[in-house]
mmCIF file of C-alpha atoms in Angstrom:
data_model
loop_
_atom_site.group_PDB
_atom_site.id
_atom_site.type_symbol
_atom_site.label_atom_id
_atom_site.label_comp_id
_atom_site.label_asym_id
_atom_site.label_seq_id
_atom_site.Cartn_x
_atom_site.Cartn_y
_atom_site.Cartn_z
ATOM 1 C CA MET A 1 0.000 0.000 0.000
ATOM 2 C CA ASP A 2 2.829 2.398 0.888
ATOM 3 C CA ARG A 3 4.628 1.625 -2.363
ATOM 4 C CA ARG A 4 1.511 2.359 -4.404
ATOM 5 C CA HIS A 5 1.002 5.591 -2.507
ATOM 6 C CA SER A 6 4.626 6.600 -3.057
ATOM 7 C CA MET A 7 4.348 5.834 -6.772
ATOM 8 C CA TYR A 8 1.146 7.846 -7.074
ATOM 9 C CA GLN A 9 2.765 10.728 -5.230
ATOM 10 C CA TRP A 10 5.759 10.637 -7.576
ATOM 11 C CA LEU A 11 3.517 10.582 -10.658
ATOM 12 C CA ARG A 12 1.603 13.587 -9.329
ATOM 13 C CA ASP A 13 4.717 15.542 -8.379
ATOM 14 C CA ASN A 14 6.529 14.975 -11.719
ATOM 15 C CA PRO A 15 3.987 15.765 -14.485
ATOM 16 C CA PHE A 16 6.570 16.812 -17.102
ATOM 17 C CA LYS A 17 8.558 13.584 -16.777
ATOM 18 C CA VAL A 18 5.416 11.474 -17.003
ATOM 19 C CA ASP A 19 4.050 13.391 -20.001
ATOM 20 C CA THR A 20 7.416 13.168 -21.748
ATOM 21 C CA VAL A 21 7.408 9.392 -21.399
ATOM 22 C CA VAL A 22 3.837 9.263 -22.782
ATOM 23 C CA MET A 23 4.840 11.501 -25.685
ATOM 24 C CA ILE A 24 7.842 9.311 -26.569
ATOM 25 C CA GLY A 25 5.634 6.229 -26.410
ATOM 26 C CA LEU A 26 3.178 7.766 -28.892
ATOM 27 C CA LEU A 27 6.033 8.753 -31.232
ATOM 28 C CA LEU A 28 7.374 5.221 -31.247
ATOM 29 C CA LEU A 29 3.890 3.856 -31.832
ATOM 30 C CA LEU A 30 2.715 6.208 -34.588
ATOM 31 C CA GLY A 31 5.873 7.422 -36.351
ATOM 32 C CA PRO A 32 7.347 4.290 -37.938
ATOM 33 C CA VAL A 33 4.163 3.682 -39.947
ATOM 34 C CA TYR A 34 4.862 6.675 -42.216
ATOM 35 C CA LEU A 35 8.577 5.907 -42.514
ATOM 36 C CA VAL A 36 7.835 2.398 -43.691
ATOM 37 C CA ALA A 37 5.271 3.790 -46.153
ATOM 38 C CA GLY A 38 7.812 6.269 -47.493
ATOM 39 C CA ARG A 39 5.908 9.389 -46.353
ATOM 40 C CA PRO A 40 8.488 11.386 -44.374
ATOM 41 C CA GLU A 41 6.428 14.570 -44.574
ATOM 42 C CA LEU A 42 3.529 12.870 -42.787
ATOM 43 C CA PHE A 43 5.994 11.466 -40.263
ATOM 44 C CA LEU A 44 7.227 14.992 -39.467
ATOM 45 C CA LEU A 45 3.656 16.328 -39.258
ATOM 46 C CA SER A 46 2.580 13.531 -36.943
ATOM 47 C CA CYS A 47 5.628 14.051 -34.714
ATOM 48 C CA SER A 48 5.070 17.828 -34.529
ATOM 49 C CA LEU A 49 1.517 17.203 -33.306
ATOM 50 C CA VAL A 50 2.599 14.707 -30.634
ATOM 51 C CA VAL A 51 5.663 16.514 -29.229
ATOM 52 C CA PRO A 52 3.654 19.343 -27.498
ATOM 53 C CA LEU A 53 2.009 16.663 -25.309
ATOM 54 C CA ALA A 54 5.143 16.721 -23.148
ATOM 55 C CA TRP A 55 3.968 20.129 -21.828
ATOM 56 C CA ARG A 56 0.241 19.363 -21.718
ATOM 57 C CA ARG A 57 0.066 19.765 -17.902
ATOM 58 C CA THR A 58 2.978 22.063 -17.121
ATOM 59 C CA ARG A 59 2.284 24.557 -19.959
ATOM 60 C CA PRO A 60 -1.132 23.613 -21.387
ATOM 61 C CA VAL A 61 -1.865 26.962 -23.053
ATOM 62 C CA GLU A 62 1.459 27.082 -24.923
ATOM 63 C CA ALA A 63 1.143 23.446 -25.990
ATOM 64 C CA ALA A 64 -2.389 24.055 -27.289
ATOM 65 C CA ALA A 65 -1.241 27.174 -29.174
ATOM 66 C CA VAL A 66 1.560 25.258 -30.952
ATOM 67 C CA MET A 67 -0.804 22.453 -31.875
ATOM 68 C CA THR A 68 -3.405 24.923 -33.168
ATOM 69 C CA VAL A 69 -0.841 26.568 -35.455
ATOM 70 C CA ILE A 70 0.269 23.164 -36.811
ATOM 71 C CA CYS A 71 -3.333 22.150 -37.502
ATOM 72 C CA LEU A 72 -4.001 25.431 -39.324
ATOM 73 C CA ILE A 73 -0.913 24.910 -41.494
ATOM 74 C CA GLN A 74 -2.055 21.356 -42.208
ATOM 75 C CA TRP A 75 -5.510 22.606 -43.192
ATOM 76 C CA ALA A 76 -4.121 25.413 -45.336
ATOM 77 C CA LEU A 77 -1.829 23.035 -47.226
ATOM 78 C CA GLY A 78 -4.589 20.500 -47.631
ATOM 79 C CA ILE A 79 -2.625 17.677 -46.015
ATOM 80 C CA GLU A 80 -4.675 14.628 -45.077
ATOM 81 C CA PRO A 81 -5.294 13.785 -41.405
ATOM 82 C CA VAL A 82 -2.455 11.851 -39.743
ATOM 83 C CA ALA A 83 -2.189 9.491 -36.789
ATOM 84 C CA GLY A 84 -0.705 12.266 -34.670
ATOM 85 C CA GLN A 85 -4.122 13.951 -34.781
ATOM 86 C CA ILE A 86 -4.952 11.845 -31.705
ATOM 87 C CA ALA A 87 -3.048 14.488 -29.733
ATOM 88 C CA VAL A 88 -5.842 17.022 -30.379
ATOM 89 C CA PRO A 89 -8.449 15.540 -27.973
ATOM 90 C CA LEU A 90 -5.651 14.909 -25.463
ATOM 91 C CA ILE A 91 -4.616 18.564 -25.492
ATOM 92 C CA ILE A 92 -8.262 19.665 -25.245
ATOM 93 C CA TYR A 93 -8.595 17.523 -22.121
ATOM 94 C CA ALA A 94 -5.345 18.910 -20.687
ATOM 95 C CA VAL A 95 -6.270 22.578 -21.207
ATOM 96 C CA SER A 96 -9.745 22.001 -19.764
ATOM 97 C CA ALA A 97 -8.294 20.260 -16.711
ATOM 98 C CA TYR A 98 -5.137 22.266 -15.996
ATOM 99 C CA GLY A 99 -5.398 25.544 -17.919
ATOM 100 C CA PRO A 100 -7.173 28.790 -17.036
ATOM 101 C CA ALA A 101 -10.922 29.110 -17.581
ATOM 102 C CA TRP A 102 -10.612 31.334 -20.671
ATOM 103 C CA ALA A 103 -8.265 28.818 -22.316
ATOM 104 C CA SER A 104 -10.652 25.967 -21.542
ATOM 105 C CA LYS A 105 -13.526 27.738 -23.304
ATOM 106 C CA SER A 106 -11.234 28.708 -26.184
ATOM 107 C CA VAL A 107 -10.102 25.151 -26.947
ATOM 108 C CA LEU A 108 -13.725 24.003 -26.881
ATOM 109 C CA ILE A 109 -14.671 26.589 -29.499
ATOM 110 C CA LEU A 110 -11.546 25.880 -31.566
ATOM 111 C CA GLY A 111 -12.297 22.151 -31.459
ATOM 112 C CA MET A 112 -15.831 22.706 -32.721
ATOM 113 C CA VAL A 113 -14.667 25.051 -35.490
ATOM 114 C CA GLY A 114 -11.805 22.702 -36.367
ATOM 115 C CA GLY A 115 -14.265 19.849 -36.869
ATOM 116 C CA ILE A 116 -16.229 21.897 -39.380
ATOM 117 C CA MET A 117 -13.057 23.027 -41.187
ATOM 118 C CA LEU A 118 -11.750 19.461 -41.441
ATOM 119 C CA THR A 119 -14.909 17.945 -42.852
ATOM 120 C CA THR A 120 -15.446 20.907 -45.206
ATOM 121 C CA ARG A 121 -11.947 20.564 -46.686
ATOM 122 C CA THR A 122 -12.176 16.768 -46.865
ATOM 123 C CA PHE A 123 -15.499 16.588 -48.673
ATOM 124 C CA SER A 124 -15.146 19.688 -50.794
ATOM 125 C CA GLY A 125 -12.538 17.975 -52.947
ATOM 126 C CA SER A 126 -14.252 14.603 -53.191
ATOM 127 C CA ALA A 127 -16.390 13.290 -55.979
ATOM 128 C CA GLU A 128 -19.351 12.846 -53.737
ATOM 129 C CA THR A 129 -21.986 15.530 -54.105
ATOM 130 C CA GLY A 130 -25.550 16.199 -53.159
ATOM 131 C CA VAL A 131 -27.391 14.758 -50.213
ATOM 132 C CA LEU A 132 -24.994 11.839 -49.689
ATOM 133 C CA GLY A 133 -21.919 14.062 -49.383
ATOM 134 C CA LEU A 134 -23.737 16.463 -47.089
ATOM 135 C CA THR A 135 -24.918 13.563 -44.919
ATOM 136 C CA ILE A 136 -21.475 11.996 -44.631
ATOM 137 C CA GLY A 137 -19.876 15.379 -43.910
ATOM 138 C CA SER A 138 -22.451 16.142 -41.238
ATOM 139 C CA LEU A 139 -21.923 12.728 -39.669
ATOM 140 C CA TYR A 140 -18.152 13.245 -39.531
ATOM 141 C CA THR A 141 -18.665 16.690 -38.018
ATOM 142 C CA VAL A 142 -20.996 15.343 -35.327
ATOM 143 C CA LEU A 143 -18.534 12.566 -34.489
ATOM 144 C CA ILE A 144 -15.694 15.056 -34.177
ATOM 145 C CA TRP A 145 -17.847 17.321 -32.002
ATOM 146 C CA MET A 146 -18.746 14.383 -29.759
ATOM 147 C CA LEU A 147 -15.055 13.564 -29.344
ATOM 148 C CA VAL A 148 -14.242 17.200 -28.571
ATOM 149 C CA LEU A 149 -17.120 17.507 -26.100
ATOM 150 C CA PHE A 150 -16.175 14.243 -24.400
ATOM 151 C CA SER A 151 -12.539 15.326 -24.010
ATOM 152 C CA TRP A 152 -13.514 18.787 -22.774
ATOM 153 C CA THR A 153 -16.140 17.477 -20.322
ATOM 154 C CA LEU A 154 -13.750 14.902 -18.894
ATOM 155 C CA GLY A 155 -11.126 17.585 -18.430
ATOM 156 C CA ASP A 156 -13.627 19.932 -16.782
ATOM 157 C CA LEU A 157 -14.643 17.203 -14.321
ATOM 158 C CA THR A 158 -10.972 16.662 -13.548
ATOM 159 C CA ARG A 159 -10.594 20.391 -12.927
ATOM 160 C CA VAL A 160 -13.569 20.403 -10.541
ATOM 161 C CA ARG A 161 -12.208 17.434 -8.623
ATOM 162 C CA ARG A 162 -8.738 18.988 -8.453
ATOM 163 C CA LEU A 163 -10.160 22.270 -7.152
ATOM 164 C CA GLN A 164 -12.228 20.399 -4.560
ATOM 165 C CA LEU A 165 -9.157 18.509 -3.355
ATOM 166 C CA GLN A 166 -7.213 21.752 -3.218
ATOM 167 C CA ALA A 167 -10.003 23.392 -1.220
ATOM 168 C CA LEU A 168 -9.999 20.458 1.215
ATOM 169 C CA GLN A 169 -6.224 20.693 1.585
ATOM 170 C CA ASP A 170 -6.440 24.438 2.180
ATOM 171 C CA ARG A 171 -9.167 23.902 4.744
ATOM 172 C CA ALA A 172 -7.074 21.223 6.467
ATOM 173 C CA ARG A 173 -4.128 23.614 6.595
ATOM 174 C CA ARG A 174 -6.316 26.378 8.021
ATOM 175 C CA LEU A 175 -7.719 24.023 10.647
ATOM 176 C CA GLU A 176 -4.215 22.941 11.580
ATOM 177 C CA ILE A 177 -3.131 26.572 11.941
ATOM 178 C CA GLU A 178 -6.243 27.354 14.009
ATOM 179 C CA HIS A 179 -5.592 24.269 16.131
ATOM 180 C CA ARG A 180 -2.024 25.398 16.802
ATOM 181 C CA GLN A 181 -3.283 28.872 17.682
ATOM 182 C CA GLU A 182 -5.882 27.421 20.040
ATOM 183 C CA ARG A 183 -3.221 25.311 21.710
ATOM 184 C CA SER A 184 -0.999 28.374 22.082
ATOM 185 C CA LEU A 185 -3.877 30.365 23.605
ATOM 186 C CA ALA A 186 -4.737 27.471 25.917
ATOM 187 C CA ALA A 187 -1.099 27.229 26.993
ATOM 188 C CA ALA A 188 -0.974 30.982 27.637
ATOM 189 C CA ASP A 189 -4.207 30.794 29.627
ATOM 190 C CA GLU A 190 -2.847 27.875 31.639
ATOM 191 C CA ARG A 191 0.364 29.778 32.346
ATOM 192 C CA SER A 192 -1.696 32.729 33.541
ATOM 193 C CA HIS A 193 -3.781 30.403 35.697
ATOM 194 C CA ILE A 194 -0.667 28.837 37.212
ATOM 195 C CA ALA A 195 0.817 32.297 37.832
ATOM 196 C CA ARG A 196 -2.314 33.332 39.745
ATOM 197 C CA GLU A 197 -2.272 30.099 41.746
ATOM 198 C CA MET A 198 1.424 30.494 42.536
ATOM 199 C CA HIS A 199 0.854 34.072 43.686
ATOM 200 C CA ASP A 200 -2.052 33.091 45.928
ATOM 201 C CA ILE A 201 -0.208 30.176 47.501
ATOM 202 C CA VAL A 202 3.128 31.925 47.968
ATOM 203 C CA ALA A 203 1.651 35.235 49.150
ATOM 204 C CA HIS A 204 -0.638 33.548 51.655
ATOM 205 C CA SER A 205 1.899 31.123 53.081
ATOM 206 C CA LEU A 206 4.775 33.588 53.260
ATOM 207 C CA SER A 207 2.593 36.240 54.899
ATOM 208 C CA VAL A 208 1.479 33.798 57.576
ATOM 209 C CA ILE A 209 5.005 32.495 58.087
ATOM 210 C CA ILE A 210 6.511 35.991 58.368
ATOM 211 C CA THR A 211 3.795 37.146 60.772
ATOM 212 C CA GLN A 212 4.219 34.097 62.972
ATOM 213 C CA ALA A 213 8.006 34.311 62.848
ATOM 214 C CA ASP A 214 7.951 37.954 63.951
ATOM 215 C CA GLY A 215 5.483 37.217 66.731
ATOM 216 C CA GLY A 216 7.424 34.165 67.888
ATOM 217 C CA ARG A 217 10.686 36.103 67.924
ATOM 218 C CA TYR A 218 9.240 38.799 70.205
ATOM 219 C CA ALA A 219 7.417 36.293 72.416
ATOM 220 C CA ALA A 220 10.322 33.863 72.816
ATOM 221 C CA ALA A 221 11.883 35.839 75.659
ATOM 222 C CA VAL A 222 8.749 36.356 77.759
ATOM 223 C CA GLU A 223 6.412 33.509 76.728
ATOM 224 C CA PRO A 224 8.162 30.426 75.307
ATOM 225 C CA ALA A 225 4.853 28.622 74.867
ATOM 226 C CA ALA A 226 3.639 31.269 72.423
ATOM 227 C CA ALA A 227 6.876 30.935 70.466
ATOM 228 C CA THR A 228 6.386 27.174 70.276
ATOM 229 C CA LYS A 229 2.820 27.648 69.022
ATOM 230 C CA ALA A 230 4.071 30.079 66.400
ATOM 231 C CA LEU A 231 6.620 27.548 65.186
ATOM 232 C CA GLU A 232 3.877 24.917 64.972
ATOM 233 C CA THR A 233 1.777 27.296 62.859
ATOM 234 C CA ILE A 234 4.766 28.046 60.610
ATOM 235 C CA ALA A 235 5.414 24.325 60.094
ATOM 236 C CA ALA A 236 1.750 23.555 59.353
ATOM 237 C CA THR A 237 1.467 26.458 56.924
ATOM 238 C CA GLY A 238 4.659 25.410 55.149
ATOM 239 C CA ARG A 239 3.490 21.809 54.765
ATOM 240 C CA THR A 240 0.083 22.890 53.449
ATOM 241 C CA SER A 241 1.619 25.320 50.991
ATOM 242 C CA LEU A 242 4.136 22.718 49.827
ATOM 243 C CA ALA A 243 1.317 20.229 49.177
ATOM 244 C CA GLU A 244 -0.632 22.823 47.173
ATOM 245 C CA MET A 245 2.476 23.720 45.172
ATOM 246 C CA ARG A 246 3.022 20.064 44.327
ATOM 247 C CA ARG A 247 -0.572 19.663 43.200
ATOM 248 C CA LEU A 248 -0.331 22.812 41.085
ATOM 249 C CA LEU A 249 2.973 21.922 39.440
ATOM 250 C CA GLY A 250 1.735 18.385 38.876
ATOM 251 C CA VAL A 251 -0.344 19.612 35.931
ATOM 252 C CA LEU A 252 2.915 20.450 34.149
ATOM 253 C CA ARG A 253 4.045 16.828 34.254
ATOM 254 C CA SER A 254 3.135 14.408 31.476
ATOM 255 C CA ASP A 255 3.816 11.107 33.259
ATOM 256 C CA ASP A 256 1.356 8.953 35.158
ATOM 257 C CA ALA A 257 2.808 10.065 38.472
ATOM 258 C CA ALA A 258 1.234 13.509 38.145
ATOM 259 C CA THR A 259 -1.268 14.119 40.915
ATOM 260 C CA THR A 260 -4.962 14.295 40.162
ATOM 261 C CA ARG A 261 -6.080 15.585 43.553
ATOM 262 C CA PRO A 262 -8.544 18.491 43.094
ATOM 263 C CA LEU A 263 -7.674 22.028 44.090
ATOM 264 C CA PRO A 264 -9.446 23.495 47.147
ATOM 265 C CA GLY A 265 -13.077 24.563 47.086
ATOM 266 C CA LEU A 266 -15.862 25.687 49.420
ATOM 267 C CA ASN A 267 -15.559 22.559 51.556
ATOM 268 C CA ASP A 268 -12.004 23.576 52.465
ATOM 269 C CA LEU A 269 -12.934 26.992 53.876
ATOM 270 C CA ASP A 270 -13.106 25.748 57.490
ATOM 271 C CA GLU A 271 -9.508 24.575 57.287
ATOM 272 C CA LEU A 272 -8.471 27.908 55.757
ATOM 273 C CA PHE A 273 -10.206 29.872 58.540
ATOM 274 C CA LEU A 274 -8.614 27.684 61.214
ATOM 275 C CA GLY A 275 -5.214 28.464 59.735
ATOM 276 C CA MET A 276 -5.952 32.183 59.765
ATOM 277 C CA ARG A 277 -7.064 32.086 63.393
ATOM 278 C CA ALA A 278 -3.960 30.092 64.264
ATOM 279 C CA ALA A 279 -1.906 32.799 62.586
ATOM 280 C CA GLY A 280 -3.306 35.310 65.063
ATOM 281 C CA LEU A 281 -6.169 36.865 63.106
ATOM 282 C CA PRO A 282 -9.434 37.184 65.047
ATOM 283 C CA LEU A 283 -11.999 36.060 62.509
ATOM 284 C CA GLN A 284 -15.747 35.646 62.482
ATOM 285 C CA PHE A 285 -17.401 33.759 59.618
ATOM 286 C CA SER A 286 -21.081 33.589 58.741
ATOM 287 C CA GLN A 287 -22.903 31.714 55.999
ATOM 288 C CA HIS A 288 -26.444 32.435 54.778
ATOM 289 C CA GLY A 289 -28.868 30.839 52.326
ATOM 290 C CA GLN A 290 -28.772 27.673 50.262
ATOM 291 C CA ALA A 291 -27.269 27.131 46.836
ATOM 292 C CA ARG A 292 -29.852 26.995 44.040
ATOM 293 C CA ARG A 293 -27.466 24.732 42.119
ATOM 294 C CA PRO A 294 -23.795 23.851 42.560
ATOM 295 C CA LEU A 295 -21.098 26.072 41.146
ATOM 296 C CA PRO A 296 -18.410 24.559 38.920
ATOM 297 C CA ALA A 297 -15.127 23.542 40.511
ATOM 298 C CA GLY A 298 -13.345 26.566 39.045
ATOM 299 C CA ALA A 299 -15.874 28.954 40.603
ATOM 300 C CA GLU A 300 -15.472 27.275 43.999
ATOM 301 C CA LEU A 301 -11.706 27.621 43.688
ATOM 302 C CA THR A 302 -12.227 31.314 42.906
ATOM 303 C CA ALA A 303 -14.283 31.722 46.081
ATOM 304 C CA TYR A 304 -11.617 29.925 48.108
ATOM 305 C CA ARG A 305 -8.860 32.121 46.666
ATOM 306 C CA PHE A 306 -10.987 35.223 47.376
ATOM 307 C CA PHE A 307 -11.061 34.452 51.101
ATOM 308 C CA GLN A 308 -7.435 33.314 51.136
ATOM 309 C CA GLU A 309 -6.153 36.457 49.411
ATOM 310 C CA GLY A 310 -8.434 38.842 51.287
ATOM 311 C CA LEU A 311 -7.646 37.473 54.758
ATOM 312 C CA THR A 312 -3.937 37.327 53.954
ATOM 313 C CA ASN A 313 -4.089 41.018 53.050
ATOM 314 C CA VAL A 314 -5.757 41.716 56.395
ATOM 315 C CA LEU A 315 -2.844 40.004 58.136
ATOM 316 C CA LYS A 316 -0.338 41.980 56.093
ATOM 317 C CA HIS A 317 -1.864 45.447 56.013
ATOM 318 C CA ALA A 318 -4.671 45.918 58.554
ATOM 319 C CA GLY A 319 -2.274 46.535 61.413
ATOM 320 C CA PRO A 320 -2.064 45.095 64.930
ATOM 321 C CA ASP A 321 -5.193 43.971 66.790
ATOM 322 C CA ALA A 322 -7.284 44.116 63.612
ATOM 323 C CA ARG A 323 -10.337 41.909 63.462
ATOM 324 C CA ALA A 324 -11.960 40.474 60.360
ATOM 325 C CA GLU A 325 -15.438 39.359 59.435
ATOM 326 C CA ALA A 326 -16.083 37.067 56.459
ATOM 327 C CA SER A 327 -19.462 36.131 55.031
ATOM 328 C CA LEU A 328 -20.733 33.783 52.346
ATOM 329 C CA THR A 329 -24.290 34.310 51.109
ATOM 330 C CA TRP A 330 -26.261 32.308 48.546
ATOM 331 C CA SER A 331 -28.659 34.757 46.890
ATOM 332 C CA ALA A 332 -30.955 34.570 43.883
ATOM 333 C CA LYS A 333 -28.149 35.922 41.688
ATOM 334 C CA GLY A 334 -25.390 33.620 42.847
ATOM 335 C CA LEU A 335 -22.684 33.456 45.502
ATOM 336 C CA GLU A 336 -21.938 36.710 47.360
ATOM 337 C CA LEU A 337 -18.640 36.944 49.253
ATOM 338 C CA GLU A 338 -17.434 39.681 51.605
ATOM 339 C CA ILE A 339 -14.478 40.391 53.879
ATOM 340 C CA HIS A 340 -14.434 43.368 56.237
ATOM 341 C CA ASP A 341 -11.717 44.371 58.680
ATOM 342 C CA ASP A 342 -11.595 47.132 61.293
ATOM 343 C CA GLY A 343 -7.935 47.940 60.754
ATOM 344 C CA ARG A 344 -6.374 51.165 59.542
ATOM 345 C CA GLY A 345 -8.316 51.027 56.276
ATOM 346 C CA ALA A 346 -7.561 53.989 54.068
ATOM 347 C CA GLY A 347 -4.727 55.267 56.239
ATOM 348 C CA ALA A 348 -1.119 55.780 55.332
ATOM 349 C CA ASP A 349 -0.601 52.089 54.702
ATOM 350 C CA PRO A 350 -3.619 51.006 52.657
ATOM 351 C CA PRO A 351 -4.519 47.413 53.415
ATOM 352 C CA GLN A 352 -5.465 46.386 49.917
ATOM 353 C CA SER A 353 -2.899 47.962 47.577
ATOM 354 C CA PRO A 354 -3.818 47.596 43.885
ATOM 355 C CA GLY A 355 -1.115 45.026 43.110
ATOM 356 C CA ASN A 356 -1.245 41.428 41.966
ATOM 357 C CA GLY A 357 -3.556 40.506 44.837
ATOM 358 C CA LEU A 358 -6.642 42.531 43.954
ATOM 359 C CA ARG A 359 -5.865 42.292 40.255
ATOM 360 C CA GLY A 360 -5.681 38.511 40.460
ATOM 361 C CA MET A 361 -8.913 38.352 42.464
ATOM 362 C CA GLY A 362 -10.644 40.546 39.882
ATOM 363 C CA GLU A 363 -9.414 38.373 37.002
ATOM 364 C CA ARG A 364 -10.593 35.202 38.720
ATOM 365 C CA VAL A 365 -14.045 36.585 39.433
ATOM 366 C CA ALA A 366 -14.358 38.026 35.916
ATOM 367 C CA LEU A 367 -13.735 34.582 34.415
ATOM 368 C CA TYR A 368 -17.112 33.540 35.820
ATOM 369 C CA ASP A 369 -18.980 36.707 34.829
ATOM 370 C CA GLY A 370 -18.636 38.021 38.361
ATOM 371 C CA THR A 371 -17.840 41.426 39.843
ATOM 372 C CA LEU A 372 -15.376 42.558 42.511
ATOM 373 C CA ALA A 373 -15.496 45.693 44.643
ATOM 374 C CA ALA A 374 -12.899 46.897 47.135
ATOM 375 C CA GLY A 375 -12.406 50.080 49.120
ATOM 376 C CA PRO A 376 -12.361 51.734 52.540
ATOM 377 C CA ALA A 377 -15.417 51.071 54.701
ATOM 378 C CA PRO A 378 -17.547 54.057 55.871
ATOM 379 C CA GLY A 379 -16.923 53.365 59.567
ATOM 380 C CA GLY A 380 -13.253 52.552 59.138
ATOM 381 C CA GLY A 381 -11.384 49.558 57.954
ATOM 382 C CA PHE A 382 -11.532 48.002 54.538
ATOM 383 C CA THR A 383 -14.127 45.901 52.671
ATOM 384 C CA VAL A 384 -13.760 43.562 49.726
ATOM 385 C CA SER A 385 -16.844 41.978 48.161
ATOM 386 C CA ALA A 386 -17.496 39.783 45.160
ATOM 387 C CA LEU A 387 -20.418 38.203 43.325
ATOM 388 C CA ILE A 388 -20.097 34.965 41.370
ATOM 389 C CA PRO A 389 -23.371 34.487 39.461
ATOM 390 C CA TYR A 390 -25.037 31.240 38.463
ATOM 391 C CA THR A 391 -24.498 31.906 34.765
ATOM 392 C CA GLU A 392 -21.465 29.609 34.574
ATOM 393 C CA ALA A 393 -22.958 26.848 36.673
#
């Protein structure tokens, strides 16, 4: 099967070589007849009609023009038809199949006119007259027209099929290009997703670790038990963050050892809040309403990252003795999230600076047609709220 395919591919990719071999075969088949009969002039005429077939696919218009001139000279000199005349329907087929549209129509018209010219010259010098000569001439003309029409129609069908195959190949190339572009966009989106995840994990864990390390360092001299508790919190936060990093980076691996454990969602909020309280943040959490239908896993991860990022920012920026309140409300529109702290708010050290944190939260929420709002609270402190609607569920 592969050998046949390779041979077909070679025949299609080397039209001039193939047509040259066909032309030589016709010369060897048709030429010797006139040499044996002692008619060298007919031998030369027959050869001159066959030779242009070598360019019937590579230069069909030029080959047809040369053959047309030879046929006109033959008609003008009154030379009888020769065996090489078989090249005429072959060149009509070739121009119809491989030449431009105007050339295809031209050879059809020339073939029809040539049939009339041939029969007119042939029967005008014969002894046959009257109805019989007219009938025979008309019959020859119709036969020639049928041959011309058959050759032209077959070539036109070949052209249509070739154009269809070319259109399919072009479409396949376009689809391949689009597929590569889609893969590139998907890879870019995944890199952006991983960057957001890395920021959330690293920012949260490092903030907790730094806060606990500072507190433990100051408490070590006066209250060793508090320093020990701080070290325990640092160790637990580091282990949790390391596990999340491994899960996240596991998607970049292509082997079977890559983890398939899901990323955190709403069911993991209690563990997140326990970690925040252990880090020294007084936190109250309230939940209201019931979900009309479940949110997708990505939306739940967005809600988890909202609380993780927001509470981490409270630890980092709200100042000492700040308290935080977090709420999760299922409304008719979707999932409403809010974090409020009573820290310094819009003071000299704004708690929620417009860096990667808020920007990343906004991008996450926007992926699910949600909205994010953040700013100083009227009574002091800072409030961040978000709405994740049901539209993506």
